Coordinates of C-alpha atoms in Angstrom, one line a residue:
X11 CA 17.6 5.3 -22.7
X12 CA 20.2 7.6 -20.9
X13 CA 23.4 5.7 -20.0
X14 CA 24.4 5.6 -16.4
X15 CA 28.0 6.2 -15.4
X16 CA 28.9 2.4 -15.4
X17 CA 27.6 2.0 -19.0
X18 CA 29.4 5.2 -20.1
X19 CA 32.7 4.0 -18.7
X20 CA 32.3 0.5 -20.3
X21 CA 31.5 2.2 -23.6
X22 CA 34.6 4.5 -23.3
X23 CA 36.8 1.5 -22.6
X24 CA 35.5 -0.4 -25.5
X25 CA 36.1 2.6 -27.9
X26 CA 39.7 2.9 -26.6
X27 CA 40.8 -0.7 -27.1
X28 CA 42.3 -0.4 -30.5
X29 CA 44.5 2.4 -29.6
X30 CA 45.4 1.9 -26.0
X31 CA 44.5 -1.6 -25.2
X32 CA 42.0 -2.4 -22.3
X33 CA 41.2 0.2 -19.7
X34 CA 42.7 -0.6 -16.3
X35 CA 40.6 -0.8 -13.1
X36 CA 42.4 2.4 -11.9
X37 CA 41.5 4.2 -15.1
X38 CA 37.8 3.1 -14.8
X39 CA 37.7 4.3 -11.1
X40 CA 39.3 7.6 -12.1
X41 CA 36.9 8.4 -15.0
X42 CA 34.5 11.1 -13.9
X43 CA 31.7 13.0 -15.6
X44 CA 33.0 16.6 -15.8
X45 CA 30.7 19.3 -14.3
X46 CA 27.9 16.9 -13.1
X47 CA 25.0 19.0 -11.8
X48 CA 21.3 18.6 -11.6
X49 CA 19.3 20.1 -14.5
X50 CA 15.7 20.1 -15.5
X51 CA 14.3 17.7 -18.0
X52 CA 15.6 14.3 -19.1
X53 CA 14.1 10.9 -18.6
X54 CA 14.8 7.9 -16.5
X55 CA 13.5 4.3 -15.9
X56 CA 12.4 2.8 -12.7
X57 CA 12.0 -1.0 -12.0
X58 CA 9.0 -2.1 -9.9
X59 CA 8.1 -5.7 -8.9
X60 CA 4.3 -5.3 -9.4
X61 CA 2.2 -4.9 -12.5
X62 CA -0.3 -2.0 -12.6
X63 CA -3.9 -3.1 -12.9
X64 CA -6.0 -0.2 -11.5
X65 CA -6.0 3.6 -11.5
X66 CA -8.0 3.6 -8.2
X67 CA -5.9 2.2 -5.4
X68 CA -8.4 3.3 -2.8
X69 CA -10.7 0.5 -4.0
X70 CA -10.3 -2.9 -2.5
X71 CA -9.5 -4.5 -5.9
X72 CA -6.9 -1.8 -6.7
X73 CA -5.2 -1.6 -3.4
X74 CA -1.7 -2.8 -4.4
X75 CA 1.7 -1.4 -3.9
X76 CA 2.4 -0.5 -7.6
X77 CA -1.1 1.0 -8.1
X78 CA -0.5 3.3 -5.1
X79 CA 2.8 4.4 -6.4
X80 CA 1.3 5.3 -9.8
X81 CA -1.5 7.3 -8.0
X82 CA 1.1 9.1 -5.9
X83 CA 3.0 10.3 -9.0
X84 CA -0.2 11.4 -10.8
X85 CA -2.1 13.1 -7.9
X86 CA -1.8 15.8 -5.4
X87 CA -3.4 16.4 -1.9
X88 CA -3.4 18.4 1.2
X89 CA -0.2 16.8 2.7
X90 CA 2.2 13.9 2.4
X91 CA 4.4 11.9 4.7
X92 CA 8.2 12.4 4.2
X93 CA 10.9 9.9 4.9
X94 CA 11.2 11.0 8.4
X95 CA 7.5 9.9 8.8
X96 CA 6.4 13.6 9.3
X97 CA 3.4 15.1 7.8
X98 CA 4.2 17.9 5.3
X99 CA 1.4 20.2 4.2
X100 CA 1.2 20.9 0.5
X101 CA 0.1 24.5 0.7
X102 CA 0.2 25.1 -3.1
X103 CA -2.6 22.6 -3.5
X104 CA -4.8 23.8 -0.7
X105 CA -5.1 24.3 3.1
X106 CA -6.6 22.4 6.0
X107 CA -7.5 23.8 9.3
X108 CA -8.7 22.5 12.7
X109 CA -11.3 25.2 13.3
X110 CA -12.6 23.6 16.5
X111 CA -11.4 21.1 19.0
X112 CA -14.8 20.4 20.6
X113 CA -16.4 19.1 18.5
X114 CA -13.4 18.3 16.3
X115 CA -14.0 20.3 13.1
X116 CA -11.7 20.4 10.1
X117 CA -12.0 22.6 7.0
X118 CA -10.3 21.6 3.7
X119 CA -10.0 24.2 0.9
X120 CA -8.6 23.5 -2.6
X121 CA -6.7 26.5 -4.0
X122 CA -8.2 28.3 -7.0
X123 CA -6.7 27.1 -10.2
X124 CA -6.0 23.5 -9.2
X125 CA -7.4 21.3 -11.9
X126 CA -7.6 17.8 -13.5
X127 CA -5.6 17.3 -16.6
X128 CA -8.8 17.7 -18.7
X129 CA -9.2 21.2 -17.3
X130 CA -12.0 20.5 -14.8
X131 CA -11.4 22.2 -11.5
X132 CA -10.6 20.1 -8.4
X133 CA -13.1 21.2 -5.7
X134 CA -15.8 20.3 -3.3
X135 CA -17.5 17.8 -5.6
X136 CA -14.3 15.7 -5.7
X137 CA -14.0 15.8 -1.9
X138 CA -17.6 14.9 -1.4
X139 CA -17.1 11.8 -3.5
X140 CA -13.9 10.9 -1.7
X141 CA -15.7 11.4 1.7
X142 CA -18.7 9.3 0.6
X143 CA -16.3 6.4 -0.4
X144 CA -14.1 6.6 2.7
X145 CA -16.8 7.2 5.3
X146 CA -19.1 4.3 4.7
X147 CA -21.9 6.9 5.3
X148 CA -24.5 5.1 3.1
X149 CA -23.7 1.5 4.1
X150 CA -26.4 -0.4 6.0
X151 CA -24.9 -3.8 5.6
X152 CA -25.2 -5.8 8.9
X153 CA -22.4 -8.4 9.4
X154 CA -23.1 -11.6 11.1
X155 CA -20.8 -13.2 13.8
X156 CA -18.6 -14.7 11.0
X157 CA -18.3 -11.3 9.2
X158 CA -20.6 -12.4 6.4
X159 CA -23.3 -9.9 5.7
X160 CA -26.8 -10.8 7.0
X161 CA -28.7 -8.0 5.4
X162 CA -28.3 -4.4 3.9
X163 CA -26.0 -2.9 1.3
X164 CA -22.4 -1.9 1.0
X165 CA -21.9 0.6 -1.7
X166 CA -18.1 1.6 -2.1
X167 CA -15.5 -1.1 -1.8
X168 CA -13.2 1.2 0.0
X169 CA -9.8 -0.5 0.8
X170 CA -9.0 1.7 3.7
X171 CA -10.5 2.0 7.2
X172 CA -13.8 3.9 7.5
X173 CA -13.3 4.3 11.2
X174 CA -12.1 8.0 10.9
X175 CA -14.5 9.5 8.4
X176 CA -17.3 7.4 9.8
X177 CA -17.1 9.6 12.8
X178 CA -18.0 12.7 10.6
X179 CA -21.4 13.9 9.6
X180 CA -22.5 15.2 6.2
X181 CA -19.9 17.7 5.1
X182 CA -20.7 21.4 4.6
X183 CA -19.7 23.0 1.3
X184 CA -18.3 26.5 1.0
X185 CA -15.9 28.9 -0.6
X186 CA -17.5 28.9 -4.1
X187 CA -17.5 25.1 -4.1
X188 CA -13.8 24.8 -3.2
X189 CA -14.1 23.7 0.4
X190 CA -15.8 21.1 2.7
X191 CA -15.9 21.1 6.5
X192 CA -15.9 17.9 8.5
X193 CA -17.3 17.7 12.0
X194 CA -16.4 14.7 14.1
X195 CA -18.8 13.2 16.7
X196 CA -15.7 12.2 18.7
X197 CA -12.1 13.3 18.8
X198 CA -9.9 11.6 16.3
X199 CA -6.2 11.4 17.1
X200 CA -5.1 11.0 13.4
X201 CA -7.3 13.7 11.9
X202 CA -4.5 15.2 10.0
X203 CA -4.1 12.3 7.7
X204 CA -7.7 11.1 7.8
X205 CA -8.7 12.8 4.6
X206 CA -7.1 14.1 1.4
X207 CA -3.5 13.0 2.2
X208 CA -1.4 12.2 -0.8
X209 CA 0.2 9.4 1.2
X210 CA -3.2 7.9 1.4
X211 CA -3.0 6.3 -2.0
X212 CA -4.1 9.3 -4.1
X213 CA -5.2 12.4 -2.2
X214 CA -8.9 13.0 -2.8
X215 CA -9.1 10.1 -5.2
X216 CA -10.8 9.8 -8.6
X217 CA -12.6 12.7 -10.3
X218 CA -16.2 13.3 -9.4
X219 CA -17.1 14.5 -12.9
X220 CA -15.8 11.3 -14.5
X221 CA -17.6 9.1 -12.0
X222 CA -20.8 11.1 -12.4
X223 CA -20.8 10.8 -16.2
X224 CA -19.9 7.1 -16.1
X225 CA -22.8 6.4 -13.6
X226 CA -25.3 8.1 -15.8
X227 CA -25.7 11.4 -13.9
X228 CA -25.8 14.8 -15.5
X229 CA -22.7 16.1 -13.9
X230 CA -20.6 16.3 -10.7
X231 CA -23.2 18.7 -9.2
X232 CA -25.8 16.1 -9.6
X233 CA -23.5 13.6 -7.9
X234 CA -23.0 16.0 -5.0
X235 CA -26.8 16.5 -4.7
X236 CA -27.2 12.8 -4.7
X237 CA -24.7 12.4 -1.8
X238 CA -26.3 15.3 0.2
X239 CA -29.9 14.1 -0.3
X240 CA -29.5 10.3 0.3
X241 CA -30.0 9.3 3.9
X242 CA -27.1 7.7 5.8
X243 CA -27.3 3.9 6.2
X244 CA -28.7 2.2 9.3
X245 CA -27.7 -1.5 9.6
X246 CA -30.6 -2.0 12.1
X247 CA -33.1 -0.5 9.5
X248 CA -31.7 -1.3 6.1
X249 CA -33.2 0.6 3.2
X250 CA -33.9 -0.6 -0.4
X251 CA -30.9 -0.2 -2.6
X252 CA -30.6 3.3 -4.0
X253 CA -30.1 2.7 -7.8
X254 CA -28.4 5.9 -8.5
X255 CA -26.0 5.6 -5.6
X256 CA -25.4 1.9 -6.6
X257 CA -24.4 3.0 -10.1
X258 CA -22.0 5.5 -8.7
X259 CA -20.5 3.1 -6.3
X260 CA -20.2 0.4 -9.0
X261 CA -18.4 2.7 -11.4
X262 CA -16.1 3.9 -8.6
X263 CA -15.4 0.2 -7.6
X264 CA -14.7 -1.1 -11.1
X265 CA -14.3 1.3 -13.9
X266 CA -10.7 2.3 -13.1
X267 CA -9.4 -1.3 -13.4
X268 CA -7.1 -1.5 -16.3
X269 CA -4.0 -3.4 -17.6
X270 CA -3.8 -1.4 -20.8
X271 CA -4.1 2.3 -21.4
X272 CA -7.9 2.9 -21.7
X273 CA -9.3 4.4 -24.8
X274 CA -11.1 6.9 -22.7
X275 CA -8.4 9.3 -21.1
X276 CA -10.9 10.4 -18.5
X277 CA -10.1 7.1 -16.6
X278 CA -6.5 8.2 -16.0
X279 CA -6.7 11.9 -15.4
X280 CA -4.0 13.6 -13.3
X281 CA -4.0 16.4 -10.9
X282 CA -0.4 15.9 -9.9
X283 CA 3.1 16.3 -11.3
X284 CA 2.9 13.5 -13.9
X285 CA 0.4 11.9 -16.2
X286 CA 0.1 8.5 -17.7
X287 CA 1.0 8.4 -21.4
X288 CA 1.2 4.7 -22.2
X289 CA 1.1 1.1 -21.0
X290 CA 2.7 -2.0 -22.5
X291 CA 0.7 -4.8 -20.9
X292 CA 2.7 -6.7 -18.4
X293 CA 5.9 -4.9 -19.3
X294 CA 5.9 -1.2 -18.6
X295 CA 4.1 2.1 -18.3
X296 CA 5.2 5.7 -19.2
X297 CA 4.6 8.8 -17.2
X298 CA 5.3 12.3 -18.7
X299 CA 5.4 15.7 -17.1
X300 CA 2.0 17.2 -16.5
X301 CA 2.6 20.6 -18.2
X302 CA -0.4 22.2 -16.5
X303 CA 0.7 21.3 -13.0
X304 CA 1.5 24.5 -11.2
X305 CA 0.3 23.8 -7.6
X306 CA 3.5 22.1 -6.3
X307 CA 7.2 21.8 -6.9
X308 CA 7.9 21.6 -10.7
X309 CA 9.0 18.0 -11.4
X310 CA 12.6 17.6 -12.5
X311 CA 12.1 15.0 -15.1
X312 CA 10.2 15.0 -18.5
X313 CA 9.6 11.3 -18.5
X314 CA 9.6 8.2 -16.3
X315 CA 9.3 4.7 -17.6
X316 CA 8.3 2.1 -15.0
X317 CA 9.4 -1.4 -16.0
X318 CA 7.6 -4.3 -14.4
X319 CA 10.5 -6.6 -13.2
X320 CA 9.5 -9.0 -10.4
X321 CA 12.9 -10.8 -10.3
X322 CA 15.5 -9.1 -8.1
X323 CA 18.3 -10.3 -10.3
X324 CA 16.7 -8.9 -13.3
X325 CA 16.3 -5.5 -11.6
X326 CA 20.0 -5.5 -10.6
X327 CA 21.1 -6.5 -14.1
X328 CA 18.9 -3.8 -15.6
X329 CA 20.6 -1.2 -13.2
X330 CA 24.0 -2.4 -14.1
X331 CA 23.5 -2.2 -17.9
X332 CA 21.8 1.2 -17.6
X333 CA 18.4 0.2 -18.9
X334 CA 16.8 1.3 -15.6
X335 CA 18.0 4.0 -13.1
X336 CA 16.2 3.2 -9.9
X337 CA 15.3 -0.3 -8.4
X338 CA 13.6 -1.5 -5.3
X339 CA 14.3 -5.3 -5.5
X340 CA 13.3 -7.7 -2.8
X341 CA 16.6 -7.9 -0.8
X342 CA 18.2 -11.2 -0.5
X343 CA 21.6 -12.7 0.1
X344 CA 22.5 -12.6 -3.7
X345 CA 21.2 -9.2 -4.6
X346 CA 23.0 -7.2 -2.0
X347 CA 26.5 -8.3 -2.8
X348 CA 26.1 -7.5 -6.4
X349 CA 24.8 -4.1 -5.6
X350 CA 27.6 -3.5 -3.1
X351 CA 30.1 -4.3 -5.8
X352 CA 28.6 -1.8 -8.1
X353 CA 28.6 0.8 -5.3
X354 CA 32.3 0.2 -4.6
X355 CA 33.0 1.3 -8.2
X356 CA 31.1 4.5 -7.6
X357 CA 28.4 3.6 -10.1
X358 CA 25.3 3.5 -7.9
X359 CA 24.0 4.7 -4.6
X360 CA 22.5 2.1 -2.1
X361 CA 19.5 3.1 0.1
X362 CA 18.9 0.6 3.0
X363 CA 16.8 0.3 6.2
X364 CA 14.0 -1.7 7.7
X365 CA 10.6 -1.5 6.0
X366 CA 7.4 -0.7 7.7
X367 CA 6.2 -4.0 6.2
X368 CA 5.8 -7.6 7.1
X369 CA 4.8 -10.9 5.4
X370 CA 2.2 -13.1 7.0
X371 CA 0.2 -16.2 6.6
X372 CA -3.5 -15.7 7.0
X373 CA -6.1 -18.5 7.3
X374 CA -9.7 -18.1 6.2
X375 CA -12.5 -18.5 8.8
X376 CA -14.7 -20.7 6.7
X377 CA -14.4 -23.8 4.6
X378 CA -11.6 -26.1 5.9
X379 CA -10.5 -23.6 8.5
X380 CA -14.0 -22.9 9.9
X381 CA -13.0 -24.9 13.0
X382 CA -10.4 -23.3 15.3
X383 CA -8.8 -26.6 16.0
X384 CA -8.0 -27.1 12.4
X385 CA -6.6 -23.6 12.2
X386 CA -4.4 -24.3 15.2
X387 CA -3.3 -27.6 13.8
X388 CA -2.1 -25.9 10.6
X389 CA -0.4 -23.1 12.4
X390 CA 1.4 -25.6 14.6
X391 CA 3.2 -27.0 11.5
X392 CA 4.5 -23.6 10.2
X393 CA 8.3 -23.5 10.5
X394 CA 8.7 -19.8 11.0
X395 CA 12.4 -20.0 12.1
X396 CA 13.3 -22.0 9.1
X397 CA 11.4 -19.6 6.9
X398 CA 13.3 -16.6 8.4
X399 CA 16.6 -18.4 7.9
X400 CA 15.8 -19.1 4.2
X401 CA 14.7 -15.6 3.5
X402 CA 15.4 -12.4 5.4
X403 CA 18.2 -13.8 7.6
X404 CA 20.4 -14.2 4.5
X405 CA 20.5 -10.4 4.3
X406 CA 20.1 -9.7 8.0
X407 CA 22.0 -12.1 10.2
X408 CA 20.3 -12.7 13.5
X409 CA 16.9 -11.8 12.1
X410 CA 14.0 -13.4 14.0
X411 CA 10.3 -14.3 13.3
X412 CA 7.9 -11.4 13.9
X413 CA 5.7 -12.1 16.9
X414 CA 3.0 -9.5 16.7
X415 CA 0.1 -8.9 14.3
X416 CA 0.0 -5.1 15.2
X417 CA 3.4 -4.1 16.2
X418 CA 6.7 -4.1 14.2
X419 CA 9.9 -5.1 16.0
X420 CA 11.4 -1.6 16.4
X421 CA 8.1 -0.1 17.6
X422 CA 7.4 0.9 21.2
X423 CA 5.2 -1.7 22.9
X424 CA 6.4 -4.7 20.7
X425 CA 8.1 -6.5 23.5
X426 CA 5.4 -6.0 26.0
X427 CA 2.7 -7.2 23.6
X428 CA 4.7 -10.3 22.5
X429 CA 5.2 -11.3 26.2
X430 CA 1.4 -11.5 26.6
X431 CA -0.2 -12.3 23.2
X432 CA 0.4 -16.0 23.2
X433 CA 2.7 -16.0 20.2
X434 CA 5.1 -18.3 22.1
X435 CA 2.7 -21.2 21.5
X436 CA 3.8 -21.2 17.9
X437 CA 7.5 -20.4 18.4
X438 CA 8.5 -24.0 17.1
X439 CA 6.9 -26.6 14.9
X440 CA 4.9 -29.2 16.8
X441 CA 3.7 -31.9 14.5
X442 CA 2.4 -34.1 17.2
X443 CA 0.2 -31.4 18.5
X444 CA -1.1 -30.9 14.9
X445 CA -1.8 -34.5 14.5
X446 CA -3.6 -34.8 17.8
X447 CA -5.9 -31.8 16.8
X448 CA -6.6 -33.4 13.3
X449 CA -7.5 -36.7 14.9
X450 CA -6.8 -38.7 11.7
X451 CA -8.4 -36.1 9.3
X452 CA -6.5 -35.1 6.2
X453 CA -7.8 -31.6 5.3
X454 CA -7.0 -30.2 1.9
X455 CA -5.6 -26.6 2.1
X456 CA -5.1 -24.4 -1.0
X457 CA -2.6 -21.7 -0.5
X458 CA -2.5 -18.5 -2.4
X459 CA 0.7 -16.5 -2.9
X460 CA 2.8 -14.5 -5.4
X461 CA 4.9 -17.1 -7.1
X462 CA 7.1 -14.4 -8.6
X463 CA 8.1 -13.3 -5.0
X464 CA 11.1 -15.5 -4.0
X465 CA 10.5 -15.1 -0.3
X466 CA 6.8 -16.1 -0.4
X467 CA 7.7 -19.0 -2.9
X468 CA 10.2 -20.3 -0.3
X469 CA 7.8 -19.8 2.6
X470 CA 5.1 -21.8 0.7
X471 CA 7.6 -24.6 0.1
X472 CA 8.6 -25.0 3.7
X473 CA 5.0 -24.6 4.9
X474 CA 3.9 -27.3 2.5
X475 CA 6.5 -29.8 3.4
X476 CA 5.9 -29.3 7.1
X477 CA 2.1 -29.3 6.9
X478 CA 2.1 -32.4 4.7
X479 CA 4.1 -34.3 7.3
X480 CA 1.3 -33.7 9.8
X481 CA -1.4 -35.0 7.4
X482 CA -2.6 -31.9 5.5
X483 CA -3.0 -32.1 1.7
X484 CA -1.4 -28.7 0.6
X485 CA -2.3 -27.5 -2.8
X486 CA -0.1 -24.9 -4.6
X487 CA -2.3 -21.9 -5.4
X488 CA 0.5 -19.6 -6.4
X489 CA -0.2 -17.1 -9.2
X490 CA 1.9 -14.6 -11.1
X491 CA 2.5 -11.0 -9.7
X492 CA -0.2 -9.4 -11.7
X493 CA -2.9 -12.0 -10.8
X494 CA -2.7 -13.1 -7.2
X495 CA -3.9 -9.9 -5.5
X496 CA -7.3 -10.1 -7.4
X497 CA -8.0 -13.3 -5.6
X498 CA -7.9 -11.9 -2.1
X499 CA -11.3 -12.2 -0.3
X500 CA -12.8 -14.2 -3.2
X501 CA -13.2 -17.6 -1.4
X502 CA -11.0 -19.3 -3.9
X503 CA -8.2 -20.3 -1.3
X504 CA -7.9 -21.4 2.3
X505 CA -4.7 -19.7 3.3
X506 CA -2.6 -16.8 1.8
X507 CA 0.9 -15.5 2.1
X508 CA 1.3 -11.8 1.4
X509 CA 2.3 -8.6 3.1
X510 CA 1.2 -5.4 4.7
X511 CA 2.9 -2.1 4.7
X512 CA 2.2 0.6 7.2
X513 CA 2.2 4.4 6.5
X514 CA 4.2 5.1 9.6
X515 CA 1.7 7.5 11.0
X516 CA -1.5 6.8 13.0
X517 CA -3.3 3.5 13.7
X518 CA -6.0 3.4 11.0
X519 CA -4.3 0.4 9.4
X520 CA -5.4 -1.8 12.3
X521 CA -9.2 -1.5 11.9
X522 CA -8.6 -1.5 8.1
X523 CA -7.5 -5.1 8.3
X524 CA -9.0 -6.6 11.5
X525 CA -12.4 -5.0 12.0
X526 CA -15.4 -7.1 11.2
X527 CA -16.5 -6.5 7.6
X528 CA -13.6 -4.1 6.7
X529 CA -12.6 -4.0 3.1
X530 CA -9.1 -5.4 3.7
X531 CA -10.4 -8.0 6.2
X532 CA -10.0 -10.7 3.5
X533 CA -10.2 -13.8 5.7
X534 CA -13.4 -13.1 7.6
X535 CA -12.0 -12.5 11.1
X536 CA -14.6 -11.2 13.4
X537 CA -14.4 -10.3 17.1
X538 CA -16.8 -8.1 18.9
X539 CA -14.3 -7.5 21.7
X540 CA -11.6 -6.5 19.2
X541 CA -14.1 -4.3 17.4
X542 CA -14.8 -2.5 20.6
X543 CA -11.0 -2.0 21.3
X544 CA -10.5 -0.7 17.7
X545 CA -13.4 1.7 18.1
X546 CA -11.7 3.1 21.2
X547 CA -8.3 3.1 19.6
X548 CA -9.1 5.5 16.8
X549 CA -10.3 8.2 19.1
X550 CA -7.8 7.7 21.9
X551 CA -5.2 10.4 22.0
X552 CA -3.1 9.1 24.9
X553 CA -0.1 7.2 23.5
X554 CA 0.2 4.9 26.5
X555 CA -3.5 4.0 26.4
X556 CA -3.2 3.4 22.6
X557 CA -0.4 1.0 23.3
X558 CA -2.6 -0.9 25.8
X559 CA -5.4 -1.1 23.3
X560 CA -3.1 -2.4 20.5
X561 CA -1.8 -5.0 22.8
X562 CA -5.3 -6.2 23.6
X563 CA -6.2 -6.4 20.0
X564 CA -3.0 -8.4 19.3
X565 CA -3.8 -10.9 22.0
X566 CA -7.3 -11.4 20.6
X567 CA -6.0 -12.0 17.1
X568 CA -3.6 -14.7 18.3
X569 CA -6.2 -16.3 20.4
X570 CA -8.5 -16.6 17.3
X571 CA -5.7 -18.6 15.5
X572 CA -6.0 -15.9 12.8
X573 CA -2.6 -16.8 11.2
X574 CA 1.0 -16.0 11.8
X575 CA 3.3 -13.1 11.1
X576 CA 6.4 -14.4 9.5
X577 CA 9.1 -11.7 9.2
X578 CA 9.6 -8.0 9.0
X579 CA 11.0 -7.1 5.6
X580 CA 14.4 -5.4 5.1
X581 CA 14.4 -2.5 2.6
X582 CA 16.8 -2.2 -0.3
X583 CA 16.7 0.5 -3.0
X584 CA 19.4 1.6 -5.4
X585 CA 19.8 4.4 -7.9
X586 CA 22.4 5.2 -10.6
X587 CA 24.8 7.8 -9.5
X588 CA 23.6 10.0 -12.4
X589 CA 20.3 10.6 -10.5
X590 CA 19.9 13.1 -7.7
X591 CA 17.2 13.3 -5.1
X592 CA 16.6 9.5 -4.5
X593 CA 16.3 8.8 -0.7
X594 CA 15.3 5.8 1.3
X595 CA 11.6 5.6 2.5
X596 CA 10.5 2.7 4.8
X597 CA 6.8 2.9 4.1
X598 CA 4.8 1.7 1.1
X599 CA 5.5 4.9 -1.0
X600 CA 9.1 3.8 -1.2
X601 CA 11.5 5.9 -3.2
X602 CA 8.5 7.7 -4.9
X603 CA 7.8 9.8 -1.8
X604 CA 9.7 12.7 -3.4
X605 CA 9.4 11.9 -7.1
X606 CA 9.1 15.6 -7.9
X607 CA 12.7 16.1 -6.5
X608 CA 14.4 13.6 -8.8
X609 CA 16.9 15.2 -11.2
X610 CA 19.3 13.9 -13.9
X611 CA 22.9 14.9 -13.3
X612 CA 24.4 16.0 -16.6

């Protein structure tokens, strides 16, 4: 491991002790690396809190923060979102063009020469598979009032919202199998990031030729033909399950799950700047430069090791001793002072800001919480102010509980929505109200959360103590970082504490979470009125009207006693001063947003 400046200075002082005695603080401050400048090559190590368990973060099971970051470093796409939350085209990869506004028609063309790391070209077959997964075109599943399916089939377990691509018809293929053209039935305001964006987990997704082979088809052409010939789904007239399409979807849904490096390299192909070269289960993974990658900025590093360190103190210690070079710890009152002390010595660079992320408590809409009164009783016990004081307020004095399910505090429309959404009913703990609603009952509530996350562990402790005082029997369902996410939506818990992070562009994340039957709607919330508002939201281009729609959706979520937002998360990232190019990013991509620009200063 390359030494950072702090470690180099410590080593220099240790070597000089016999001749000169101990180095003084002034001498340590004065020591510099002569001629430091960025140069190609080299290797660094990055600490991340999560543990990689899937190479397909577009799937519901693989949709975690660390999986998305791995995909971001190993894939390319038509554009990405920078840290100013602006959409930046990747013209070396391909082009996208709005060829018509009425009807909205967008053409995507991959440049000649863009390829997967096994040499197979990236093209229309890959885009057709990505469209099939992200559009819900074949699904004919009919959800009931509670969100549970009454009939029909859902094929791809796509984690994102199908609202956008669900407005498109079967794509047209052209340009020698390098382009597809999407035609929308209605205008879609966020069309630029609706398809193929690198910031949407992994560009155009997993390779079609790999999925075709894994599903038993002859090749990717056969897969495209299957997509083109299979009728779209109709929930009011469900068709028998198509066995070939079922095999394709099952492979897409499950085959890319992995905690170790698969024996088959086809499962972790790259079409981006880096490629996976190794995994030590539960400990680390290694990325190396994709030498065949010529359709983008040449990455500045030869090798990146990602260490899985969930504990903020462990991340800080690793940065201090030089075993890692970049960290993104959960910020707390103890971590920040330690990093500020290192920064004052000139050894690290701090990168801070608000995250486009919040933690929340969600209740399931079945089992013990099938009745709205029981949900309301539990929510009345949640000490949100105390949770904020024990977590984010230690880093951000004056921080307050978040009072919206669809707006963040610094977003336009937050205050207006909070004034009308009913969040004030849960501003304070009300044990008497909870006990009246329970009427002597003592419901058992199992709470799922990441027990390696200090904020969520503290939130669970405070919730458990307060709810128990009202008569609930609260069961600790916390699991380690690498395990809890797999339980989402499985029916193995009654409440869950976790977080959402927004991309910073568009509104697709709202139906992704709250629409009836959506892949990320883990707790079974269902509101036909909210569904109608979301359907209007995704096609509305007037910003004022979109704000009104969001406020209406927010109110309905609160009225349903869905759960409680807890707090917006502060962001804290730090890098050794021997690394250039690391910049703060508030969305889920984090510091990885410009990974190709990272350089080692020599």
